[in-house]
Coordinates of C-alpha atoms and ligand atoms in Angstrom, one line a residue:
M220 CA 37.8 29.7 22.6
S221 CA 34.0 29.9 22.5
R222 CA 33.8 31.0 18.8
L223 CA 36.2 27.9 18.0
R224 CA 33.6 25.7 20.1
H225 CA 30.5 27.4 18.4
A226 CA 32.4 26.8 15.0
A227 CA 32.6 23.2 15.9
A228 CA 29.0 22.5 17.0
F229 CA 28.0 24.3 13.6
A230 CA 30.0 22.2 11.9
W231 CA 28.6 18.7 13.5
V232 CA 25.2 19.9 13.0
L233 CA 25.9 20.6 9.0
A234 CA 27.6 17.1 8.9
S235 CA 24.9 15.5 10.4
V236 CA 22.4 17.0 7.9
L237 CA 24.5 16.4 5.2
A238 CA 24.8 12.5 6.6
L239 CA 21.1 12.6 6.7
A240 CA 20.6 13.8 3.1
A241 CA 22.8 11.2 2.0
C242 CA 21.0 7.9 3.0
S243 CA 17.7 8.8 1.4
G244 CA 16.2 5.7 1.9
S245 CA 12.9 4.6 0.1
T246 CA 11.3 7.5 -1.6
E247 CA 8.5 5.6 -3.1
A248 CA 5.5 7.9 -2.2
L249 CA 7.2 10.7 -4.0
D250 CA 7.8 8.4 -7.1
S251 CA 4.3 9.0 -8.4
H252 CA 2.8 7.1 -10.9
G253 CA -1.1 8.1 -10.4
S254 CA -2.8 11.1 -10.3
E255 CA -3.7 11.1 -6.5
S256 CA -0.1 10.4 -5.7
R257 CA 1.1 13.2 -7.8
H258 CA -1.3 15.6 -5.7
I259 CA 0.1 14.2 -2.7
A260 CA 3.5 14.5 -3.5
G261 CA 3.1 18.2 -4.6
L262 CA 1.5 19.0 -1.6
W263 CA 4.5 17.3 0.3
W264 CA 7.2 19.2 -1.7
L265 CA 5.6 22.4 -1.1
M266 CA 5.3 21.6 2.8
F267 CA 9.2 20.7 2.5
G268 CA 10.1 23.6 0.5
L269 CA 8.3 26.0 3.3
A270 CA 9.7 24.4 6.4
A271 CA 13.1 24.1 4.5
A272 CA 13.0 27.9 3.9
V273 CA 11.9 28.7 7.7
Y274 CA 14.7 26.6 8.8
V275 CA 17.3 28.0 7.0
V276 CA 16.3 31.5 8.3
V277 CA 15.9 30.6 11.8
A278 CA 19.1 28.7 11.6
G279 CA 21.0 31.5 10.1
F280 CA 19.9 33.8 13.0
I281 CA 21.2 30.9 15.3
V282 CA 24.5 31.0 13.4
L283 CA 24.9 34.7 13.0
A284 CA 24.2 35.0 17.2
A285 CA 26.9 32.3 17.7
V286 CA 29.3 34.0 15.4
R287 CA 28.8 37.5 17.1
G288 CA 29.3 36.0 20.3
R289 CA 28.2 38.6 23.1
R290 CA 31.3 40.7 22.6
G291 CA 31.2 44.4 21.9
K292 CA 28.1 46.7 22.0
P293 CA 25.0 45.7 20.0
A294 CA 24.9 47.4 16.6
G295 CA 21.9 49.6 16.2
S296 CA 19.2 48.3 14.0
R297 CA 16.8 49.7 11.6
I298 CA 14.2 47.0 12.7
S299 CA 12.9 47.5 16.3
P300 CA 12.6 44.3 18.4
S301 CA 8.5 44.7 18.3
M302 CA 8.6 45.0 14.5
F303 CA 10.7 41.7 14.5
I304 CA 8.5 39.6 16.6
I305 CA 5.2 40.9 14.9
V306 CA 6.4 40.1 11.5
G307 CA 8.7 37.0 12.5
G308 CA 6.6 35.6 14.9
L309 CA 3.0 36.7 13.5
V310 CA 2.7 37.6 10.1
V311 CA 5.1 35.2 8.0
P312 CA 3.8 32.1 10.2
T313 CA 0.3 33.1 9.4
L314 CA 0.6 33.7 5.7
I315 CA 2.6 30.5 5.6
L316 CA -0.2 28.1 7.2
L317 CA -2.9 30.3 5.1
V318 CA -1.0 29.1 2.0
L319 CA -0.8 25.3 3.2
A320 CA -4.6 25.4 4.4
V321 CA -5.7 26.5 1.2
V322 CA -3.3 24.1 -0.8
T323 CA -4.6 21.3 1.3
V324 CA -8.3 21.9 0.9
T325 CA -7.9 22.1 -2.8
T326 CA -5.8 18.9 -3.0
T327 CA -8.1 16.9 -0.4
N328 CA -11.0 18.2 -2.9
A329 CA -9.3 16.8 -5.9
L330 CA -8.5 13.6 -4.5
R331 CA -12.3 13.2 -3.7
K332 CA -13.9 13.9 -7.0
P333 CA -15.9 11.1 -7.8
S334 CA -15.8 10.3 -11.8
D335 CA -18.8 8.9 -13.7
D336 CA -17.2 6.5 -15.8
A337 CA -14.6 5.2 -12.6
L338 CA -14.0 1.2 -12.5
R339 CA -15.1 0.2 -9.3
I340 CA -13.4 -2.4 -7.1
E341 CA -14.3 -3.7 -3.9
V342 CA -11.7 -4.3 -1.4
T343 CA -12.1 -6.0 2.0
G344 CA -9.3 -6.3 4.6
E345 CA -9.1 -9.5 5.9
R346 CA -6.8 -11.1 8.7
W347 CA -4.6 -11.2 7.1
W348 CA -5.2 -10.6 3.2
W349 CA -7.2 -8.7 0.9
D350 CA -10.5 -9.8 -0.8
V351 CA -10.8 -8.0 -4.1
R352 CA -14.0 -8.1 -6.1
Y353 CA -15.2 -6.5 -9.6
P354 CA -18.8 -5.8 -9.0
G355 CA -21.0 -6.7 -12.3
R356 CA -18.0 -8.6 -13.5
Q357 CA -17.9 -12.3 -11.8
I358 CA -14.5 -11.5 -11.0
V359 CA -13.2 -12.3 -7.0
T360 CA -9.9 -12.6 -6.3
A361 CA -7.3 -11.7 -3.6
N362 CA -4.4 -9.6 -3.0
E363 CA -3.9 -8.6 -6.7
L364 CA -6.0 -5.7 -8.3
H365 CA -6.0 -5.2 -12.0
V366 CA -6.6 -2.0 -13.3
P367 CA -6.3 -0.1 -16.9
V368 CA -4.1 2.6 -17.2
G369 CA -5.8 6.1 -17.7
Q370 CA -9.2 5.1 -16.3
P371 CA -10.3 6.7 -13.1
I372 CA -10.5 3.9 -10.3
E373 CA -12.8 3.8 -7.1
I374 CA -11.9 1.4 -4.6
G375 CA -14.7 0.7 -1.7
L376 CA -12.8 -0.3 1.2
V377 CA -14.4 -2.3 4.0
S378 CA -13.5 -4.5 6.8
D379 CA -15.2 -7.4 8.7
N380 CA -12.7 -7.6 11.7
V381 CA -10.3 -5.0 12.7
I382 CA -9.2 -1.5 11.1
H383 CA -6.5 -1.8 8.3
S384 CA -5.0 0.4 5.8
F385 CA -4.8 0.2 2.2
W386 CA -1.9 2.0 1.0
V387 CA 0.0 1.7 -2.7
P388 CA 2.5 4.7 -2.0
E389 CA 3.3 5.3 -6.0
L390 CA -0.4 5.3 -7.0
A391 CA -2.4 6.8 -4.0
G392 CA -2.5 8.0 -0.4
K393 CA -3.7 5.4 2.4
V394 CA -6.9 4.9 3.2
D395 CA -8.4 2.7 6.4
T396 CA -10.8 0.1 6.2
I397 CA -13.1 0.1 8.9
P398 CA -15.7 -2.4 10.3
G399 CA -19.3 -1.1 9.4
Q400 CA -18.1 1.8 7.2
R401 CA -17.3 2.0 3.6
N402 CA -14.4 4.4 2.7
V403 CA -13.5 5.3 -0.8
L404 CA -10.0 5.5 -2.6
R405 CA -10.1 7.4 -5.8
F406 CA -6.8 7.5 -8.2
T407 CA -6.0 7.1 -12.1
A408 CA -2.9 4.8 -12.9
E409 CA -0.7 6.8 -15.6
K410 CA 1.7 4.6 -16.5
P411 CA 1.7 0.6 -16.7
G412 CA 3.5 -1.3 -14.1
T413 CA 3.1 -3.3 -10.9
Y414 CA 2.8 -1.2 -7.9
L415 CA 3.2 -2.8 -4.5
G416 CA 0.8 -2.0 -1.6
V417 CA 1.2 -2.6 2.2
C418 CA -1.4 -2.7 5.1
A419 CA -0.6 0.5 6.8
E420 CA -2.3 0.1 10.0
F421 CA -1.3 -2.3 12.6
C422 CA -3.8 -5.1 12.7
G423 CA -2.3 -7.9 14.7
I424 CA 0.2 -10.6 14.3
Q425 CA 0.4 -11.0 10.5
H426 CA 0.3 -7.3 9.5
A427 CA 3.8 -7.4 8.2
H428 CA 2.3 -10.1 5.7
M429 CA -0.6 -8.3 4.4
G430 CA 1.0 -7.0 1.1
F431 CA -0.7 -6.8 -2.5
R432 CA -0.2 -5.8 -5.8
V433 CA -1.4 -3.3 -8.2
I434 CA -1.3 -4.1 -11.8
A435 CA -1.8 -1.3 -14.1
Q436 CA -2.2 -2.5 -17.6
S437 CA -3.5 -0.9 -20.8
P438 CA -7.1 -1.4 -21.6
G439 CA -6.6 -4.1 -24.0
A440 CA -4.3 -6.1 -21.5
F441 CA -7.2 -5.5 -18.9
E442 CA -9.7 -6.5 -20.7
R443 CA -7.9 -9.8 -21.7
W444 CA -7.2 -10.3 -18.3
A445 CA -10.8 -9.7 -16.6
T446 CA -12.5 -12.1 -19.3
A447 CA -9.8 -14.7 -18.3
A448 CA -10.6 -13.9 -14.7
A449 CA -14.3 -14.3 -15.0
T450 CA -14.1 -17.6 -16.8
P451 CA -14.1 -20.3 -14.2
P452 CA -11.1 -22.9 -14.5
L453 CA -10.9 -25.4 -17.1
Q454 CA -11.8 -28.9 -15.9
P455 CA -8.6 -31.1 -14.8
D456 CA -6.6 -32.5 -17.6
S457 CA -4.5 -34.9 -15.8
E458 CA -5.3 -37.8 -13.6
Q459 CA -3.3 -36.2 -10.6
T460 CA -4.8 -32.8 -11.1
A461 CA -7.9 -34.6 -10.8
Q462 CA -7.2 -36.7 -8.1
G463 CA -6.3 -33.2 -6.4
Q464 CA -9.7 -31.5 -7.2
V465 CA -11.3 -34.4 -5.3
L466 CA -9.0 -33.8 -2.4
F467 CA -9.7 -30.2 -2.2
Q468 CA -13.3 -30.6 -1.9
R469 CA -13.2 -33.8 0.1
L470 CA -10.7 -32.2 2.8
P471 CA -11.4 -29.0 4.6
C472 CA -9.8 -27.1 2.0
A473 CA -13.4 -26.4 0.3
G474 CA -14.8 -25.3 3.4
C475 CA -12.7 -22.3 3.6
H476 CA -11.9 -21.6 -0.4
T477 CA -14.0 -20.9 -3.4
V478 CA -13.1 -22.3 -6.9
R479 CA -15.8 -21.0 -9.1
G480 CA -17.4 -23.7 -11.2
T481 CA -16.7 -26.5 -8.6
E482 CA -18.3 -27.3 -5.0
A483 CA -15.8 -25.3 -3.5
R484 CA -17.7 -22.5 -2.0
G485 CA -15.8 -21.5 1.3
K486 CA -15.9 -17.8 2.2
V487 CA -13.1 -17.7 5.4
G488 CA -9.9 -17.7 2.9
P489 CA -9.3 -16.4 -0.2
D490 CA -10.8 -17.4 -3.8
L491 CA -8.7 -19.4 -5.4
T492 CA -10.1 -19.5 -8.9
D493 CA -7.1 -17.7 -10.6
F494 CA -4.7 -18.8 -7.9
T495 CA -1.6 -19.6 -10.7
T496 CA -1.7 -16.1 -12.0
R497 CA -0.7 -14.6 -8.5
A498 CA 2.4 -13.6 -7.6
T499 CA 2.8 -14.6 -3.9
I500 CA 1.2 -17.2 -1.3
G501 CA -0.3 -15.8 2.0
A502 CA -0.4 -12.0 0.7
G503 CA 3.1 -12.2 0.0
A504 CA 4.3 -14.3 2.8
A505 CA 6.1 -16.5 0.0
E506 CA 6.6 -16.6 -3.6
N507 CA 4.2 -18.6 -5.4
T508 CA 6.1 -21.7 -6.6
P509 CA 5.2 -25.5 -6.3
K510 CA 7.4 -26.0 -3.5
N511 CA 6.5 -23.0 -1.2
L512 CA 2.8 -24.3 -2.1
A513 CA 3.7 -28.0 -0.9
R514 CA 5.2 -25.9 2.3
W515 CA 2.2 -24.0 2.6
I516 CA -0.3 -26.9 2.5
R517 CA 1.6 -28.9 5.2
E518 CA 2.8 -25.8 7.3
A519 CA 1.2 -22.8 6.9
Q520 CA 1.6 -21.7 10.2
S521 CA 5.2 -22.2 10.2
I522 CA 5.2 -19.6 7.0
K523 CA 2.5 -17.3 8.6
P524 CA 1.8 -18.0 12.1
G525 CA -1.5 -17.3 13.4
S526 CA -3.3 -17.1 9.8
L527 CA -6.6 -19.0 9.7
M528 CA -4.7 -21.6 7.2
P529 CA -4.1 -24.8 9.3
D530 CA -1.4 -27.1 8.8
L531 CA -2.7 -30.1 7.4
T532 CA -1.1 -33.8 7.6
L533 CA -1.1 -35.1 4.6
S534 CA 0.8 -37.9 2.3
D535 CA 3.5 -36.6 0.1
D536 CA 1.1 -38.2 -2.9
D537 CA -1.9 -35.9 -1.6
V538 CA 0.0 -32.9 -1.3
A539 CA 1.7 -33.3 -4.8
A540 CA -1.9 -33.7 -5.9
L541 CA -3.5 -30.6 -4.5
V542 CA -0.6 -28.8 -5.7
S543 CA -0.9 -30.0 -9.2
Y544 CA -4.7 -28.8 -8.8
L545 CA -4.2 -25.6 -7.5
Q546 CA -1.5 -24.9 -10.3
S547 CA -4.1 -25.9 -12.8
L548 CA -6.4 -22.8 -11.5
N549 CA -6.1 -19.8 -13.7
Ligands
CUA874 CU1 -4.0 -5.2 8.1 CU2 -2.1 -4.3 9.2

């Protein structure tokens, strides 16, 4: 009877393990497309392999003991109990921890290695979006980082408010943005693509709406983007767009946002100079479409409660003009 019960317990554990393995969920951090994430994934697999081996051995002993039960006299063993404890409880764990320590230190060193030809990007964690600047290139944008494939990237991370954490699982590990301290994240994107990033440190009511994108491009495409991004937008080419620009500068908009080449020089909200090139509004709170933009201008608080963007009470014509103007910024 007891044997049957043990067998049933074992079957239940096995079924649970298999069920867990089936619901694999997101493995993005292990789907690496960057040098740094590859190192981290390698370390993860090593730790997983060692932990799995230890688990299998220990579980094997438990199953063996359960199946054998207490019947009969214990069979004589060539390994004495004290030897068993010294090897299994001391030597093997020490070796495993030693291997992990050495590999962790070498991996950390590889992640921190500075490069002379790195492209520098300065990122500030705001509540709740990311300010992105390319020193020496006159590029200021938000929530989207363009990087050339194959070139080492060095991201300086700071915050002027609370602690955030910058994480693009497929490219690199997470690094916190800490007020009063500049941390550095280094990686090289190995494959063109758009990689999603998140804020990985709870930072307040809109922590979940603090997403960003890293757009890895061929060096040529990156240079084309950089040239366009450094160029101030063209003057409005329609009456409605021109009216939108006047409104933008007269209304509170210009007090918070910058549009390079115009009177709008606010520093509180994201720089909107290349607004149309961005995929989302409010750091991932809504897709960047004219309809969502109109709603954002009118009732940002219903889309992103707690954000610094106030609801503006405006006529339909004014909203349409502002949308038209913002849609012309690229
Ligand atoms: Cu910023 Cu969480």
